Short mmCIF file of C-alpha atoms and ligand atoms in Angstrom, two decimals:
data_model
loop_
_atom_site.label_atom_id
_atom_site.label_comp_id
_atom_site.label_asym_id
_atom_site.label_seq_id
_atom_site.Cartn_x
_atom_site.Cartn_y
_atom_site.Cartn_z
CA MET A 1 13.70 -1.02 13.29
CA GLN A 2 11.60 2.07 12.57
CA GLY A 3 13.82 4.69 11.00
CA ALA A 4 16.83 2.34 10.75
CA ARG A 5 18.80 2.29 7.50
CA PRO A 6 20.74 -0.71 6.22
CA THR A 7 24.48 -0.17 6.30
CA THR A 8 24.79 -0.82 2.58
CA GLY A 9 22.85 2.41 1.95
CA ALA A 10 21.30 3.69 -1.26
CA ARG A 11 22.31 0.66 -3.36
CA MET A 12 19.70 -1.39 -1.48
CA HIS A 13 16.91 0.63 -3.07
CA THR A 14 17.86 -0.64 -6.52
CA GLU A 15 18.37 -4.32 -5.66
CA THR A 16 15.47 -6.67 -6.37
CA VAL A 17 13.92 -8.26 -3.29
CA GLU A 18 13.76 -12.06 -3.60
CA LEU A 19 11.04 -13.83 -1.64
CA LEU A 20 11.38 -17.58 -1.18
CA GLY A 21 8.29 -19.65 -0.51
CA ILE A 22 5.20 -21.31 -1.93
CA PRO A 23 2.66 -18.79 -3.25
CA GLN A 24 -0.19 -20.56 -1.37
CA SER A 25 1.33 -19.72 2.04
CA ASN A 26 -0.70 -17.03 3.79
CA PHE A 27 2.51 -15.43 5.08
CA VAL A 28 4.09 -15.41 1.61
CA ARG A 29 0.89 -13.86 0.26
CA ALA A 30 0.99 -11.17 2.97
CA VAL A 31 4.58 -10.15 2.22
CA ARG A 32 3.85 -10.13 -1.52
CA MET A 33 0.76 -7.94 -1.00
CA TYR A 34 2.88 -5.64 1.14
CA CYS A 35 5.49 -5.35 -1.68
CA GLU A 36 2.74 -4.71 -4.23
CA GLU A 37 1.24 -1.93 -2.10
CA LYS A 38 4.67 -0.31 -1.74
CA ASN A 39 5.65 -0.82 -5.37
CA ILE A 40 8.75 -2.72 -4.25
CA ARG A 41 10.39 -4.66 -7.08
CA TYR A 42 10.42 -8.30 -6.00
CA GLU A 43 10.68 -11.81 -7.41
CA LEU A 44 9.05 -14.87 -5.91
CA THR A 45 11.12 -18.07 -5.95
CA PRO A 46 8.50 -20.78 -5.34
CA LEU A 47 10.09 -23.08 -2.78
CA ARG A 48 8.44 -25.43 -0.31
CA PRO A 49 9.11 -25.16 3.41
CA HIS A 50 12.31 -26.99 4.36
CA ALA A 51 13.82 -26.70 0.87
CA PRO A 52 17.60 -26.36 1.32
CA GLU A 53 17.54 -22.71 0.13
CA VAL A 54 14.83 -21.95 2.72
CA LEU A 55 16.64 -23.81 5.49
CA ALA A 56 19.77 -21.81 4.68
CA ILE A 57 17.86 -18.68 5.80
CA HIS A 58 15.13 -19.93 8.19
CA PRO A 59 16.61 -22.41 10.66
CA LEU A 60 13.12 -23.95 11.14
CA GLY A 61 12.52 -24.17 7.38
CA LYS A 62 9.45 -21.88 7.32
CA VAL A 63 8.43 -19.60 4.47
CA PRO A 64 8.73 -16.81 3.55
CA ALA A 65 12.45 -16.18 3.56
CA MET A 66 13.99 -13.16 1.88
CA ARG A 67 17.17 -12.10 0.12
CA HIS A 68 17.94 -8.47 -0.64
CA GLY A 69 21.48 -7.70 -1.72
CA ASP A 70 23.63 -9.14 1.02
CA VAL A 71 20.77 -9.19 3.55
CA THR A 72 18.98 -12.49 4.25
CA LEU A 73 16.02 -12.66 6.62
CA CYS A 74 13.22 -14.92 7.73
CA GLU A 75 9.94 -14.42 9.63
CA SER A 76 7.36 -12.33 7.78
CA LYS A 77 7.15 -9.53 10.35
CA ALA A 78 10.92 -9.11 10.47
CA ILE A 79 11.02 -9.03 6.66
CA VAL A 80 8.32 -6.35 6.59
CA ALA A 81 10.03 -4.27 9.30
CA TYR A 82 13.26 -4.37 7.29
CA LEU A 83 11.52 -3.46 4.01
CA GLU A 84 9.65 -0.64 5.74
CA ALA A 85 12.99 0.86 6.76
CA VAL A 86 14.48 0.52 3.26
CA PHE A 87 11.32 1.62 1.43
CA PRO A 88 9.52 3.97 3.84
CA GLU A 89 6.76 5.24 1.52
CA PRO A 90 3.85 4.82 1.73
CA PRO A 91 4.01 3.77 5.39
CA LEU A 92 2.29 0.46 6.11
CA LEU A 93 3.67 0.29 9.65
CA PRO A 94 2.37 3.51 11.23
CA ARG A 95 4.90 6.02 12.57
CA ASP A 96 2.60 7.54 15.16
CA LEU A 97 3.49 5.90 18.48
CA ARG A 98 0.00 4.82 19.47
CA ALA A 99 -0.96 3.57 16.00
CA ALA A 100 2.37 1.75 15.70
CA ALA A 101 1.76 -0.02 19.01
CA LEU A 102 -1.77 -1.02 18.01
CA CYS A 103 -0.50 -2.28 14.66
CA GLU A 104 2.12 -4.38 16.43
CA GLN A 105 -0.59 -5.72 18.75
CA TRP A 106 -2.81 -6.86 15.86
CA ILE A 107 0.07 -8.32 13.83
CA SER A 108 1.11 -10.32 16.87
CA MET A 109 -2.46 -11.53 17.49
CA VAL A 110 -2.92 -12.55 13.85
CA ASN A 111 0.52 -14.19 13.56
CA THR A 112 0.12 -16.23 16.71
CA SER A 113 -3.49 -16.93 17.76
CA ILE A 114 -5.53 -16.32 14.60
CA ASP A 115 -3.12 -18.02 12.18
CA ARG A 116 -2.82 -20.96 14.55
CA THR A 117 -6.56 -21.50 14.91
CA MET A 118 -7.78 -20.57 11.44
CA VAL A 119 -4.96 -21.95 9.28
CA ARG A 120 -2.98 -24.55 11.25
CA ASP A 121 -5.80 -26.12 13.31
CA TYR A 122 -8.83 -25.53 11.04
CA ALA A 123 -7.96 -25.13 7.32
CA LEU A 124 -5.09 -27.62 7.39
CA GLY A 125 -7.55 -30.09 8.94
CA TYR A 126 -9.26 -30.01 5.54
CA LEU A 127 -6.24 -29.52 3.31
CA PHE A 128 -3.60 -31.74 4.90
CA PRO A 129 -5.33 -34.05 7.38
CA LYS A 130 -2.92 -35.83 9.68
CA GLY A 131 -3.08 -39.32 11.11
CA GLU A 132 -5.33 -42.20 10.11
CA SER A 133 -8.05 -40.30 8.26
CA GLY A 134 -7.06 -41.72 4.85
CA GLY A 135 -7.02 -38.25 3.31
CA GLN A 136 -10.49 -37.35 4.65
CA PRO A 137 -10.90 -34.10 6.62
CA ASP A 138 -9.61 -34.44 10.18
CA ARG A 139 -13.00 -33.96 11.89
CA ALA A 140 -11.57 -34.01 15.41
CA ALA A 141 -9.13 -31.21 14.64
CA ILE A 142 -11.73 -29.21 12.71
CA ASP A 143 -14.46 -29.60 15.34
CA ALA A 144 -12.08 -28.56 18.11
CA ALA A 145 -11.02 -25.46 16.16
CA VAL A 146 -14.50 -24.23 15.16
CA PRO A 147 -15.61 -22.63 18.47
CA VAL A 148 -12.24 -20.89 18.81
CA LEU A 149 -12.49 -19.68 15.21
CA GLN A 150 -16.05 -18.41 15.81
CA ALA A 151 -14.86 -16.42 18.85
CA GLN A 152 -12.02 -14.94 16.79
CA VAL A 153 -14.45 -13.94 14.01
CA ALA A 154 -16.50 -12.09 16.64
CA VAL A 155 -13.36 -10.27 17.85
CA LEU A 156 -12.47 -9.28 14.28
CA GLU A 157 -16.04 -8.19 13.54
CA ARG A 158 -15.86 -5.71 16.43
CA ALA A 159 -12.35 -4.60 15.51
CA VAL A 160 -13.12 -3.56 11.92
CA ALA A 161 -16.68 -2.29 12.47
CA ALA A 162 -15.78 1.37 13.11
CA THR A 163 -13.31 2.19 10.32
CA GLY A 164 -13.04 -0.84 8.03
CA HIS A 165 -9.41 -1.28 9.17
CA LEU A 166 -7.77 -2.94 12.15
CA VAL A 167 -5.79 0.19 13.03
CA GLY A 168 -6.88 3.77 12.39
CA ASP A 169 -8.58 4.54 9.12
CA SER A 170 -6.05 3.35 6.56
CA LEU A 171 -4.52 0.09 5.40
CA THR A 172 -1.62 -1.23 7.49
CA TYR A 173 0.35 -4.47 7.53
CA ALA A 174 -2.06 -5.64 10.27
CA ASP A 175 -4.82 -5.82 7.64
CA ILE A 176 -2.48 -7.26 5.03
CA VAL A 177 -1.43 -10.18 7.22
CA LEU A 178 -5.06 -10.99 8.08
CA LEU A 179 -6.60 -10.89 4.58
CA PRO A 180 -5.03 -14.10 3.12
CA ILE A 181 -6.12 -15.99 6.25
CA ILE A 182 -9.73 -14.89 5.84
CA ASP A 183 -9.53 -15.76 2.14
CA THR A 184 -8.24 -19.25 2.91
CA VAL A 185 -10.78 -20.14 5.60
CA ARG A 186 -13.75 -18.88 3.60
CA ASN A 187 -13.26 -21.95 1.42
CA PHE A 188 -14.51 -24.17 4.25
CA PRO A 189 -18.09 -24.35 5.48
CA GLU A 190 -17.95 -23.54 9.21
CA ALA A 191 -15.66 -20.55 8.70
CA ARG A 192 -17.66 -19.37 5.72
CA ALA A 193 -20.86 -19.45 7.80
CA ALA A 194 -19.23 -17.57 10.68
CA ILE A 195 -17.80 -14.89 8.38
CA ASP A 196 -21.02 -14.56 6.36
CA ALA A 197 -22.80 -13.84 9.67
CA ALA A 198 -20.31 -11.02 10.42
CA PRO A 199 -21.34 -8.13 8.11
CA ALA A 200 -18.53 -5.70 8.98
CA LEU A 201 -15.85 -8.36 8.54
CA THR A 202 -17.39 -9.51 5.24
CA ALA A 203 -17.51 -5.94 3.90
CA TYR A 204 -13.95 -5.35 5.14
CA PHE A 205 -12.68 -8.48 3.42
CA GLU A 206 -14.49 -7.87 0.15
CA ARG A 207 -13.34 -4.25 -0.06
CA HIS A 208 -9.68 -5.03 0.58
CA ALA A 209 -9.70 -8.21 -1.52
CA ALA A 210 -10.63 -6.03 -4.51
CA ARG A 211 -7.30 -4.17 -4.21
CA PRO A 212 -4.92 -4.91 -7.11
CA SER A 213 -2.21 -5.77 -4.55
CA PHE A 214 -4.35 -8.54 -3.06
CA ARG A 215 -5.21 -9.95 -6.49
CA LYS A 216 -1.59 -9.91 -7.63
CA ALA A 217 -0.51 -11.75 -4.48
CA THR A 218 -3.22 -14.42 -4.84
CA PRO A 219 -1.94 -17.60 -6.52
CA PRO A 220 -3.97 -18.61 -9.59
CA SER A 221 -5.14 -21.78 -7.82
CA GLN A 222 -6.84 -19.64 -5.15
CA ALA A 223 -8.15 -16.83 -7.34
CA LYS A 224 -11.96 -16.70 -7.33
CA GLU A 225 -12.31 -15.18 -10.81
N1 GSH B 1 6.13 -16.98 12.02
C1 GSH B 1 6.40 -17.32 10.63
C2 GSH B 1 5.42 -18.37 10.18
C3 GSH B 1 5.68 -18.86 8.79
C4 GSH B 1 4.93 -20.14 8.53
O1 GSH B 1 4.33 -20.76 9.44
N2 GSH B 1 4.96 -20.57 7.29
C5 GSH B 1 4.35 -21.83 6.95
C6 GSH B 1 3.66 -21.74 5.59
S1 GSH B 1 2.25 -20.65 5.74
C7 GSH B 1 5.43 -22.88 6.89
O2 GSH B 1 6.51 -22.62 6.39
N3 GSH B 1 5.14 -24.08 7.41
C8 GSH B 1 6.05 -25.18 7.41
C9 GSH B 1 6.50 -25.57 8.79
O3 GSH B 1 6.04 -24.98 9.78
O4 GSH B 1 7.32 -26.47 8.89
C10 GSH B 1 6.33 -16.06 9.77
O5 GSH B 1 5.65 -15.11 10.17
O6 GSH B 1 6.96 -15.99 8.70
#
């Protein structure tokens, strides 16, 4: 996708990007933060997963989905790769081969393992407990996720210690996709304790969470101030 141009050409630069999805979704937040960093004009249409308009674009009903002119897309990384080609500056997917590969590596790790443990298994155990818990936190799911989450925090602590970024010494989409996840799990005690005990990760999070792009992409219900 790097360097590709949409067939509809220059007109695409003037069309508004429409993002479909609930603002609380960590993947919706990441794509919004990405658009804010790039100064891409976008509108958020707040739709729940599996809404008919979402299902028309994402066959599994997940958010975010995107419309841009006559282009429709789903899956956050695909959306970002497309937008990076249409709006190349400033680059948030590195162009240098090695940095690009490392960025892809971290995005993949966050989108698969870290999102699964920290959001799906852990945070959703508090927010949307399944089964017979009567709305109480799903302790079995949470307790099973905690050691995995703690190991992932240790991995992230080492990864950001040198430069305060996951890749190189500037912000990339790898950082952007991680930040809403850290923000979400810090609301819950075991994750908060693990992150508070990781000084480089805490400093990394607090520094990037102060960016206007992060604040603008944070739904009011999750804003801390
Ligand atoms: N791999 C997808 C994941 C998107 C995703 O899991 N979105 C969640 C909200 S954060 C969702 O739509 N969940 C509903 C479902 O899985 O049915 C992406 O990167 O966009």
